[in-house]
XYZ file of C-alpha atoms in Angstrom:
754
model
C 258.530 179.449 152.385
C 258.148 183.316 152.699
C 256.901 183.080 148.879
C 254.212 180.357 150.047
C 253.242 182.224 152.992
C 252.252 185.396 150.959
C 250.446 182.628 148.297
C 248.098 181.682 150.911
C 247.681 184.875 151.995
C 246.294 186.159 148.839
C 244.381 183.533 148.537
C 242.520 184.092 152.592
C 241.973 187.675 150.995
C 241.002 186.177 147.602
C 238.497 183.784 150.056
C 237.148 186.904 152.235
C 236.267 188.977 149.223
C 234.449 185.985 147.163
C 232.539 185.549 150.960
C 231.565 189.606 150.894
C 230.307 188.947 147.225
C 228.059 186.164 148.908
C 227.236 187.528 151.872
C 223.145 188.252 151.779
C 222.130 188.689 154.982
C 223.342 192.127 154.094
C 220.308 192.141 151.584
C 217.682 191.307 154.018
C 215.474 193.856 155.851
C 213.333 191.742 158.768
C 211.231 194.765 159.218
C 209.616 193.938 156.013
C 205.553 194.585 156.325
C 205.658 195.299 159.792
C 203.725 198.309 159.043
C 200.893 196.885 160.056
C 197.368 197.141 162.021
C 193.554 195.667 162.457
C 192.364 197.401 159.520
C 195.426 197.044 156.563
C 198.392 195.156 157.204
C 201.090 195.766 155.270
C 202.733 192.133 156.193
C 201.574 191.618 159.669
C 205.739 190.801 160.280
C 207.504 191.490 163.041
C 211.207 191.867 162.439
C 211.719 187.887 163.520
C 215.575 187.400 164.766
C 216.257 183.429 164.376
C 217.445 180.353 162.271
C 215.743 178.991 159.305
C 212.717 177.197 160.409
C 213.766 177.482 164.081
C 212.374 176.465 167.350
C 212.241 179.957 168.354
C 212.466 183.464 167.452
C 213.391 186.891 169.232
C 211.311 189.614 168.582
C 211.382 193.588 169.593
C 207.728 194.002 171.433
C 205.458 197.467 171.384
C 202.633 195.680 171.955
C 200.675 193.979 175.318
C 201.271 191.573 175.895
C 198.766 189.066 174.384
C 198.102 191.707 171.577
C 198.127 190.416 168.258
C 200.430 193.181 166.851
C 203.716 192.965 168.117
C 205.320 194.984 166.756
C 203.628 197.660 165.241
C 206.591 199.980 162.701
C 204.171 203.235 163.272
C 204.938 203.155 166.838
C 207.807 204.153 169.239
C 208.115 202.721 172.352
C 209.166 198.816 173.588
C 208.485 196.545 175.943
C 210.302 194.357 176.143
C 211.913 191.560 173.656
C 210.247 188.568 173.704
C 210.632 184.890 172.304
C 208.197 184.405 170.153
C 206.168 181.200 167.946
C 203.526 183.334 166.537
C 202.219 182.582 162.841
C 200.296 186.117 162.293
C 199.026 189.060 164.120
C 195.554 186.827 163.971
C 196.344 183.857 165.979
C 197.333 183.487 169.737
C 201.074 183.227 170.494
C 202.702 180.244 172.739
C 205.725 179.440 174.706
C 206.229 183.557 175.617
C 208.413 185.473 178.310
C 210.544 188.084 177.395
C 213.240 190.642 179.172
C 213.149 194.420 178.816
C 216.524 196.414 180.092
C 215.954 200.171 182.342
C 217.822 202.559 184.011
C 217.329 204.563 187.244
C 213.866 202.815 188.818
C 212.538 199.326 188.288
C 209.274 199.175 186.800
C 207.992 196.462 186.114
C 204.661 197.523 184.732
C 204.817 196.901 181.176
C 202.719 199.564 180.291
C 205.073 202.230 182.139
C 208.915 200.314 181.551
C 208.047 201.144 177.874
C 211.247 203.126 176.423
C 210.963 205.145 173.770
C 213.361 204.511 170.308
C 214.200 205.383 166.279
C 213.790 203.222 163.720
C 217.298 205.884 162.879
C 218.435 203.489 165.986
C 217.394 199.840 165.147
C 219.529 197.067 162.799
C 216.756 194.172 161.767
C 218.572 191.372 160.511
C 218.113 187.850 160.109
C 221.417 186.960 162.515
C 221.328 190.343 164.569
C 218.618 192.497 166.335
C 220.160 195.770 167.679
C 218.276 198.726 168.676
C 219.280 201.704 171.116
C 217.167 203.473 172.987
C 216.633 207.229 173.747
C 217.635 206.195 177.159
C 220.865 205.528 175.743
C 220.737 201.407 176.675
C 221.738 199.141 174.048
C 219.933 195.684 173.043
C 221.236 193.437 170.510
C 220.761 189.704 169.939
C 221.447 186.795 167.965
C 220.064 183.324 167.526
C 220.391 179.515 167.576
C 217.404 177.514 167.323
C 216.055 176.768 169.933
C 218.600 180.008 172.229
C 219.579 183.437 172.209
C 222.324 185.837 172.469
C 221.696 189.027 173.805
C 223.381 191.814 175.632
C 222.332 194.408 177.183
C 224.708 197.603 177.699
C 223.603 200.535 179.629
C 224.978 203.433 180.201
C 228.002 204.576 182.573
C 226.910 204.986 185.671
C 223.403 204.053 185.820
C 221.167 201.414 187.773
C 221.239 198.759 185.701
C 217.949 196.687 185.642
C 216.318 193.667 183.833
C 212.812 192.273 184.195
C 211.836 189.328 182.826
C 208.578 189.408 182.243
C 205.966 185.944 182.548
C 203.808 187.031 179.955
C 200.029 185.532 180.333
C 198.750 183.397 181.464
C 200.953 180.801 184.321
C 204.795 180.952 184.814
C 207.257 179.695 187.095
C 210.894 181.525 187.462
C 213.893 180.509 190.105
C 217.171 182.922 190.179
C 220.141 181.197 191.510
C 222.090 184.572 192.448
C 225.751 183.273 192.757
C 225.652 181.127 189.708
C 224.462 184.506 187.641
C 221.331 182.324 186.497
C 217.235 182.199 185.737
C 215.747 179.224 185.404
C 211.775 178.842 184.712
C 209.105 177.388 182.414
C 206.370 179.298 180.890
C 202.059 177.574 179.672
C 200.636 180.325 177.465
C 199.342 179.327 174.616
C 196.230 177.634 173.132
C 195.082 174.053 172.853
C 197.517 171.889 174.921
C 197.375 169.586 176.810
C 197.193 169.855 180.626
C 200.191 170.340 182.576
C 202.357 171.441 179.348
C 205.356 173.727 179.791
C 208.047 175.437 177.670
C 211.332 175.212 180.111
C 213.730 178.027 179.772
C 216.928 178.831 181.276
C 218.770 182.055 181.282
C 222.779 181.993 181.497
C 224.477 186.304 182.924
C 228.099 186.544 182.289
C 228.012 189.624 185.036
C 227.232 189.300 188.777
C 224.026 189.741 190.122
C 223.422 192.675 192.495
C 220.338 192.432 194.251
C 217.209 190.375 192.453
C 213.064 189.402 193.470
C 210.315 187.968 191.697
C 206.807 190.358 190.807
C 203.616 189.247 189.297
C 201.981 191.033 185.846
C 198.401 191.792 187.044
C 198.847 193.982 190.038
C 202.543 194.254 189.489
C 203.400 193.310 192.679
C 207.564 193.204 193.572
C 209.517 190.731 195.998
C 212.485 191.931 197.058
C 214.914 189.310 197.771
C 212.636 185.949 196.643
C 214.336 183.231 194.223
C 211.313 181.690 193.339
C 207.890 181.892 192.157
C 205.372 180.418 190.627
C 201.554 181.194 189.310
C 199.708 183.448 187.082
C 201.823 185.641 185.169
C 205.174 185.683 186.762
C 207.904 186.707 186.438
C 211.811 187.795 188.073
C 214.372 190.660 188.296
C 217.739 191.667 188.575
C 220.053 194.541 189.106
C 223.851 194.511 187.985
C 226.003 196.958 189.023
C 226.371 200.536 187.792
C 226.373 200.812 183.614
C 227.135 197.302 183.302
C 227.309 195.624 180.071
C 225.698 192.317 180.163
C 225.775 189.448 177.964
C 222.642 186.762 178.475
C 222.404 183.324 177.106
C 218.782 182.128 176.700
C 217.781 178.611 175.337
C 213.788 176.582 175.406
C 212.470 172.592 175.946
C 209.391 172.013 175.437
C 210.291 168.517 176.946
C 212.741 169.409 180.530
C 214.791 171.605 182.249
C 217.089 169.613 181.125
C 216.600 169.626 178.148
C 216.743 174.111 177.806
C 220.039 173.057 179.804
C 220.986 170.667 176.691
C 220.258 173.425 174.322
C 222.518 175.996 175.455
C 225.400 173.912 176.266
C 224.797 172.952 172.605
C 224.160 175.762 170.775
C 225.481 178.488 172.375
C 227.970 177.112 175.260
C 231.361 177.890 173.104
C 229.877 181.057 171.828
C 232.308 183.580 173.927
C 230.386 186.694 172.962
C 227.396 187.421 170.921
C 229.439 188.167 167.813
C 230.786 185.061 168.078
C 227.128 183.473 167.372
C 226.056 186.351 165.518
C 229.135 184.917 162.800
C 227.548 181.576 162.766
C 224.336 182.819 162.577
C 225.340 185.257 158.940
C 227.247 182.020 157.784
C 223.480 179.561 158.074
C 221.543 181.865 156.872
C 224.273 182.585 154.348
C 224.209 179.031 153.286
C 220.723 178.941 153.693
C 219.876 182.288 151.316
C 222.356 181.305 148.860
C 220.313 177.648 147.952
C 219.321 180.683 145.005
C 222.060 183.159 143.471
C 220.937 185.890 142.323
C 222.953 188.394 138.912
C 221.429 191.069 137.445
C 218.126 192.955 138.708
C 218.691 196.710 141.072
C 220.398 196.335 144.738
C 216.584 197.005 146.215
C 215.749 194.115 144.149
C 218.241 191.766 145.505
C 216.880 193.400 148.945
C 212.791 192.574 147.997
C 213.878 189.217 147.046
C 215.969 188.412 149.820
C 213.922 189.583 152.168
C 211.251 187.172 150.360
C 213.001 184.068 150.877
C 214.059 185.225 154.119
C 210.294 185.303 155.535
C 209.620 181.664 153.337
C 211.970 180.188 155.597
C 210.913 180.416 158.690
C 207.620 178.681 158.419
C 207.063 175.465 159.457
C 209.036 175.786 162.728
C 211.280 172.867 164.407
C 209.635 171.436 166.963
C 211.915 168.518 167.964
C 214.555 168.742 169.960
C 217.986 166.728 169.890
C 218.714 164.572 172.921
C 222.225 163.768 174.677
C 222.498 161.321 171.818
C 221.744 163.817 169.044
C 218.875 162.329 167.943
C 215.138 164.339 167.406
C 212.784 163.942 169.929
C 209.822 165.995 170.866
C 206.673 166.718 173.192
C 203.226 166.045 171.130
C 200.735 169.245 171.341
C 198.878 166.942 170.092
C 198.278 163.962 172.594
C 200.686 165.617 175.346
C 203.097 162.572 175.137
C 207.415 162.820 174.142
C 208.100 160.814 170.985
C 210.968 159.696 169.048
C 211.606 161.704 165.697
C 210.756 164.702 163.528
C 208.078 167.238 164.421
C 207.113 170.414 162.622
C 204.333 173.151 163.417
C 202.992 176.800 163.329
C 201.692 177.178 159.684
C 198.673 176.816 158.281
C 197.771 174.561 155.180
C 195.164 176.626 153.004
C 197.681 179.544 152.803
C 200.774 177.456 152.845
C 200.160 174.263 150.308
C 200.323 176.447 147.313
C 203.787 177.708 146.749
C 205.495 177.447 150.809
C 205.709 173.660 150.988
C 206.267 173.522 146.976
C 209.717 175.860 148.019
C 210.221 173.978 150.648
C 210.293 170.813 148.064
C 212.897 171.984 145.576
C 215.323 173.595 148.187
C 215.016 170.816 151.189
C 214.087 167.848 150.582
C 215.443 166.028 153.125
C 213.434 168.236 156.026
C 210.466 168.167 153.501
C 210.417 164.228 153.481
C 210.679 165.101 157.398
C 207.671 166.735 156.921
C 206.009 163.899 155.665
C 206.478 161.482 158.337
C 205.583 164.009 160.966
C 201.832 164.605 159.497
C 200.684 161.018 159.383
C 202.673 161.188 163.460
C 199.920 163.804 164.325
C 197.612 161.906 163.099
C 198.037 158.799 165.057
C 197.941 160.952 167.897
C 195.239 163.183 167.761
C 193.130 161.213 164.718
C 193.494 164.004 162.278
C 196.004 165.495 160.108
C 196.881 168.782 160.580
C 195.246 171.917 158.673
C 196.031 174.569 161.090
C 198.878 174.226 163.828
C 199.685 176.876 166.411
C 201.344 173.937 167.798
C 198.413 171.765 168.113
C 195.377 171.970 165.704
C 192.773 174.553 165.318
C 190.808 173.129 161.848
C 191.493 177.420 161.224
C 190.152 178.515 157.471
C 189.238 175.546 155.202
C 190.166 172.173 153.310
C 191.585 169.557 153.365
C 195.044 170.135 152.057
C 197.713 167.996 153.846
C 196.927 165.830 151.254
C 197.886 168.369 148.595
C 201.553 167.810 150.732
C 201.648 163.936 150.433
C 200.146 163.756 146.575
C 203.209 167.062 145.598
C 205.831 165.300 147.845
C 205.224 161.331 145.770
C 205.304 163.448 142.536
C 208.651 164.832 143.415
C 210.559 161.662 144.582
C 210.218 162.079 148.240
C 209.066 158.833 148.904
C 209.352 158.974 153.052
C 205.871 157.498 154.191
C 203.866 155.087 153.662
C 201.003 156.118 150.836
C 198.385 154.041 151.773
C 198.548 155.206 155.397
C 198.032 159.443 153.928
C 195.111 158.123 151.906
C 193.686 155.980 155.039
C 194.244 159.600 156.907
C 193.059 161.462 154.286
C 189.423 159.498 153.826
C 188.886 159.717 157.387
C 189.420 163.711 157.329
C 187.769 163.516 153.952
C 184.107 161.813 155.279
C 183.829 162.953 158.961
C 183.823 166.076 160.372
C 186.386 167.025 163.761
C 185.945 168.471 167.241
C 187.553 171.477 166.194
C 187.286 174.314 163.374
C 186.168 174.305 159.892
C 189.340 172.181 158.118
C 189.585 169.587 160.653
C 187.977 166.974 158.915
C 185.557 168.385 156.463
C 182.363 170.964 156.769
C 179.146 169.338 155.163
C 180.558 166.254 154.150
C 177.844 163.857 153.576
C 175.801 167.123 151.279
C 179.537 166.920 149.154
C 179.569 163.738 149.090
C 175.421 162.969 147.876
C 175.101 166.369 146.220
C 178.305 166.510 144.778
C 178.803 170.459 146.574
C 178.265 172.117 149.719
C 175.409 173.731 150.045
C 174.820 177.379 150.988
C 173.557 178.696 153.148
C 173.788 175.754 155.205
C 177.212 176.491 155.436
C 178.969 179.461 155.439
C 181.812 180.104 152.885
C 180.378 176.503 151.158
C 181.542 177.726 147.533
C 185.310 178.375 148.614
C 185.151 174.646 150.707
C 183.069 172.577 147.637
C 185.866 173.612 144.876
C 188.520 173.180 147.297
C 187.848 169.763 148.241
C 187.718 169.065 144.837
C 190.993 169.425 144.336
C 191.834 168.240 147.856
C 189.773 164.745 146.079
C 192.348 165.650 143.452
C 195.846 165.104 144.960
C 194.115 162.065 146.756
C 193.889 160.974 143.943
C 197.116 160.950 141.963
C 198.873 159.732 144.899
C 196.754 156.549 144.886
C 197.504 156.292 141.121
C 200.860 157.087 141.308
C 201.068 154.160 143.737
C 198.723 151.943 142.307
C 195.874 151.587 144.274
C 192.759 151.255 142.729
C 190.190 151.630 145.720
C 190.928 155.012 146.504
C 191.294 156.196 142.736
C 187.440 155.383 142.581
C 186.939 157.223 145.595
C 188.537 160.090 144.930
C 188.290 159.954 141.050
C 184.058 160.488 141.538
C 184.587 163.570 143.062
C 187.765 165.776 141.620
C 185.202 166.982 139.009
C 182.770 168.263 141.710
C 183.898 171.849 141.098
C 181.069 171.953 138.030
C 178.381 171.816 140.265
C 179.003 174.880 141.454
C 179.402 176.951 138.282
C 177.291 178.888 136.789
C 176.815 179.229 133.099
C 174.534 181.965 132.742
C 176.949 184.349 134.597
C 179.721 182.385 134.213
C 180.792 182.479 137.736
C 181.256 179.980 140.517
C 178.327 180.552 143.009
C 176.419 180.163 146.012
C 173.807 177.429 145.549
C 171.089 175.451 148.188
C 170.626 172.177 149.441
C 167.446 171.950 146.080
C 170.387 173.351 143.475
C 168.472 176.613 143.234
C 171.246 178.914 142.636
C 172.102 181.735 146.051
C 169.054 185.157 144.806
C 170.996 188.630 144.452
C 174.400 187.411 142.627
C 177.040 189.909 142.764
C 180.143 189.099 141.882
C 181.993 191.814 143.653
C 180.005 190.901 146.851
C 182.312 189.137 149.696
C 181.651 186.664 151.994
C 178.643 184.245 152.215
C 180.153 181.525 150.087
C 183.281 182.592 149.795
C 186.133 182.695 152.550
C 187.498 186.209 152.682
C 186.639 187.210 149.106
C 183.646 187.384 145.980
C 183.313 185.303 143.090
C 186.105 186.716 140.405
C 188.798 185.539 143.245
C 187.224 182.046 143.875
C 186.387 181.352 140.440
C 189.944 180.666 139.168
C 190.005 177.848 142.882
C 190.290 175.224 140.042
C 194.033 173.913 140.096
C 193.496 170.342 138.669
C 191.317 171.356 135.945
C 191.843 174.725 134.584
C 191.291 172.907 130.893
C 188.144 172.087 131.957
C 187.089 175.322 133.499
C 188.283 176.615 130.124
C 185.345 174.367 128.760
C 182.516 175.274 130.545
C 182.543 179.123 129.871
C 183.074 178.169 126.489
C 186.411 177.797 124.971
C 189.762 179.880 125.369
C 188.183 183.412 124.456
C 185.936 183.878 126.923
C 188.697 182.439 129.060
C 191.179 184.944 128.988
C 188.384 187.555 128.249
C 187.507 186.713 132.145
C 190.707 186.719 133.145
C 191.594 189.805 131.339
C 188.525 191.349 132.847
C 190.040 190.974 136.954
C 191.979 193.242 136.067
C 190.318 196.216 134.364
C 186.437 195.866 136.424
C 186.504 198.577 139.062
C 187.934 198.193 142.207
C 184.386 197.736 144.103
C 183.844 196.332 147.174
C 180.230 195.148 148.194
C 181.155 193.789 152.262
C 178.393 191.359 151.946
C 177.971 189.597 154.967
C 181.287 190.355 156.569
C 178.527 193.123 157.515
C 181.985 195.942 157.195
C 185.544 196.643 155.283
C 187.930 193.962 155.878
C 191.553 194.141 155.838
C 191.829 192.609 152.543
C 188.853 194.454 151.452
C 190.628 197.760 151.696
C 194.136 196.179 150.446
C 192.506 195.116 147.569
C 190.829 198.977 147.380
C 194.445 200.028 147.521
C 195.944 197.543 145.231
C 194.562 199.284 142.445
C 194.845 196.308 140.031
C 190.579 195.795 139.517
C 189.757 192.841 141.182
C 192.697 191.470 141.371
C 192.998 190.765 145.089
C 196.668 189.084 145.654
C 196.976 190.326 149.712
C 194.966 186.879 149.991
C 195.933 183.047 149.104
C 192.445 182.216 146.705
C 193.088 184.709 143.731
C 197.871 184.479 143.691
C 197.802 181.727 140.878
C 195.430 183.323 138.988
C 198.303 185.138 137.024
C 199.710 182.041 135.459
C 196.167 180.936 134.038
C 196.754 182.549 130.598
C 199.397 179.839 129.791
C 196.441 177.522 129.900
C 194.732 179.210 126.858
C 197.131 180.849 124.431
C 198.148 182.881 125.888
C 200.995 182.800 127.983
C 202.685 186.319 126.685
C 200.229 188.090 129.960
C 201.226 185.586 132.425
C 204.476 186.939 132.512
C 203.509 190.639 132.080
C 201.586 190.261 134.388
C 203.540 187.995 137.272
C 206.154 190.625 136.845
C 203.615 194.206 137.234
C 203.130 192.246 140.335
C 206.036 191.617 141.556
C 207.235 195.623 140.813
C 204.280 196.526 141.486
C 203.319 195.330 145.269
C 206.109 193.589 147.466
C 209.270 195.768 148.152
C 211.936 195.532 151.489
C 210.596 198.280 153.523
C 208.461 197.990 155.993
C 205.596 198.402 153.719
C 206.917 195.777 151.535
C 203.297 193.587 151.063
C 200.014 193.904 149.248
C 198.666 192.203 152.500
C 199.312 188.986 155.476
C 202.365 187.337 154.355
C 200.818 184.334 156.104
C 203.588 181.763 156.812
C 205.897 182.459 153.963
C 203.270 181.739 151.715
C 203.232 184.855 149.777
C 206.544 185.706 150.153
C 207.174 182.339 148.476
C 205.251 183.411 145.575
C 207.413 185.786 145.144
C 210.404 184.068 145.200
C 208.884 181.082 143.051
C 207.910 184.180 140.616
C 211.103 185.326 140.888
C 212.414 182.627 139.256
C 209.964 182.693 136.044
C 207.643 180.390 137.531
C 204.934 179.076 140.248
C 203.083 175.956 141.475
C 199.883 176.478 140.381
C 198.863 172.453 140.698
C 200.833 171.115 143.570
C 200.562 167.602 143.089
C 201.631 167.528 139.643
C 205.590 168.271 139.808
C 205.109 170.959 137.391
C 205.886 174.897 137.539
C 203.772 176.594 135.457
C 205.917 179.798 133.322
C 206.043 183.510 134.599
C 208.962 185.785 134.119
C 211.869 185.885 135.667
C 212.850 188.976 137.788
C 216.859 189.038 137.483
C 219.495 187.984 134.041
C 221.289 185.505 135.813
C 219.634 183.064 139.277
C 221.957 180.114 140.134
C 219.726 176.831 142.551
C 221.932 174.909 144.146
C 219.953 171.484 145.715
C 220.637 169.371 148.450
C 222.058 167.120 145.908
C 224.319 169.569 144.890
C 223.533 169.869 141.609
C 223.376 173.017 140.412
C 219.490 174.784 137.862
C 220.686 177.922 136.369
C 218.151 180.071 134.480
C 220.173 182.743 132.259
C 217.317 185.499 130.983
C 220.554 188.019 129.813
C 217.911 190.499 127.532
C 215.662 190.964 131.345
C 215.115 194.519 132.274
C 211.905 196.447 133.984
C 210.988 197.112 130.217
C 211.995 193.387 128.979
C 209.586 190.950 130.836
C 208.721 188.293 127.474
C 209.822 185.278 126.754
C 210.472 185.296 122.775
C 212.743 181.799 122.668
C 213.698 179.498 125.851
C 215.955 176.986 125.826
C 216.671 174.013 128.237
C 220.746 172.276 127.984
C 220.664 174.168 124.903
C 217.862 172.448 123.259
C 214.556 174.210 122.106
C 212.329 174.651 124.598
C 208.524 175.436 123.433
C 206.536 174.450 127.064
C 204.563 177.030 129.110
C 206.234 174.914 132.591
C 209.890 173.023 133.873
C 209.060 169.733 135.922
C 210.411 169.438 139.445
C 212.536 165.976 138.199
C 214.122 168.780 135.204
C 215.085 171.145 137.886
C 216.646 168.796 140.132
C 218.568 167.372 137.723
C 220.731 170.127 136.805
C 221.328 172.124 134.176
C 220.541 175.808 132.621
C 217.017 177.333 130.977
C 217.952 180.300 128.891
C 215.315 182.133 127.895
C 215.408 185.121 125.502
C 213.608 188.450 126.840
C 211.776 190.370 124.861
C 209.648 194.285 124.834
C 207.400 192.946 122.677
C 205.393 188.997 123.481
C 206.242 186.269 121.045
C 202.081 185.679 120.179
C 203.501 182.253 118.815
C 205.345 180.705 121.336
C 203.867 177.893 123.843
C 200.647 177.312 121.584
C 200.922 173.654 121.175
C 198.655 171.110 123.324
C 201.139 169.624 124.552
C 203.190 172.923 125.598
C 200.653 173.413 128.395
C 200.348 172.730 132.288
C 198.625 169.710 133.121
C 194.544 169.817 133.381
C 192.993 167.209 134.335
C 190.440 167.324 131.044
C 193.763 167.925 128.733
């Protein structure tokens, strides 16, 4: 019996040791990219405490209520700990309320209640945030999907207050002193239907000594008041001196009853914050453990898993589970409650490129739910989503929902009716909606008749032409895969429209007037005008669907690769153009000092992979590794520009695996250079795909040879189908390029003209 007990104990010890080895949360720094401001962004992130794709997130707040820059690393005072949903600093937040602990005297004014802190006394992990102020108050937060477990520890003998701030716009609170509870609602946010509310419940584990309500416009206080509703209403409570208070909170977009259910289901069994913290760590380790990287430095792993964490936050779940465990949601599109799944808080202009392809590989079930949710959104508001936070804003350009549909179908994710998707896309492509330029199609009539969007009649018209042509390819592709000849004919006539904005005299994409004339005084380094947050050097490559066709337009592979080279060798100069001054994307390109390569914004992020199409794949290998090593790290300065809802992080994650989704809709990933000696991807079907690069090093960035499941592999890409079958891809790495590998026609990735 003693022998059995000893063996069991040893097994447990081994399991614990093994568990420690796979503790990936320790590598994540949630403060990555937080040293940002309007003039220069290093990620535009905040230290998010949340679960993967969680409905609510939590963060410390250094900025004023309503300020897009809610947390900036260079500031040294915190004014609250808030529930947050903001996609980026450039978008407004919604459903926000916050807590702020204080000692000695009750101060509600957000500008006067700030407390000083040092980053030396701050911990930022996915499952746990902690900070100790200079006044010795300690705040800790651990997340659930729709709530959080907080703990406020006040210094001994000090009066102990907690302020609940209703943020901007209207809110309501109700205090239950005997029950140690507050309930309430907030309605701050953009684009919601009338009477929308986010309901919350807050439960304390310590008795309430005194209480009252207040409002945050004039900061007036009503002592002993238990209820308040109106503009900026909040609550305050006092605990016994030097208290240590645990706070459980959860929210719902449906009802207060659902908020109570969310709290009970997600946090009810957790007796202390440590339990919530451990549960969240286990969830994150499982999620991050879908990709296990080996080799490389600890700093490399920190960069990888910090990026992987950020890539695993978007899109956010917007659905809840009823008393029977069935999903349902309040729709931001029609203001009604519907059964099923809904997701929000993403901008497709950014995320169709890499964030959604990464999700399709690692989170197939959720991705399938997302496809149906897009069609549900269409039925509820009459338009496909393009930029949801959480209702439709139509920001940026393009109609990229069709890219998600085509890409999912190509990868075998067939959870939606393709005919419905094509009908919705046709409506999108032949109408202009009431919201932003990506809601419907800006300039659709001219695009249909002329084959391009004219400039200056429509701003950013050349960028729009290029992205419309790609989207039309995706419509064609989905129609082709599902045998729908009608839509093949409709979209097939437009997917080559990129050719109509290519000027052979300059070998650049250019703005073109309605009469066919090219925009005067063209300079490829001039930003804006016919381009979106970029210039001709950046948008020249936005022919995702037909790189071979672009090569042909440019007179062959030598011209094409020479121009790719020139992106990096051109001076990193800027002409501000129609922007009238330097915008942060320009500053970031100059600072990166990689010529005209502007990785801090999305349009050019696929460009380093295009050498694979033109007989110089080794240059893709070099540049992909160079961008990873030069422009990313796990610090507060960790990104080369806006992180943008997981896209810039997903670029890194996919690139570190050794490939990238150049053409979503084709199920191909184009090779770069893996960043680690061994990478194990665990798929939802429980199969594993292993990428081995034993000779990998900072110098050995080139692929000499490759095998797939023991067979010589010469292609410059791998398919989604090969990945999900499981297997082993082995790269022999070298410090010298193999200029003979991957040159056959069949080795090159997909192009329409191929």
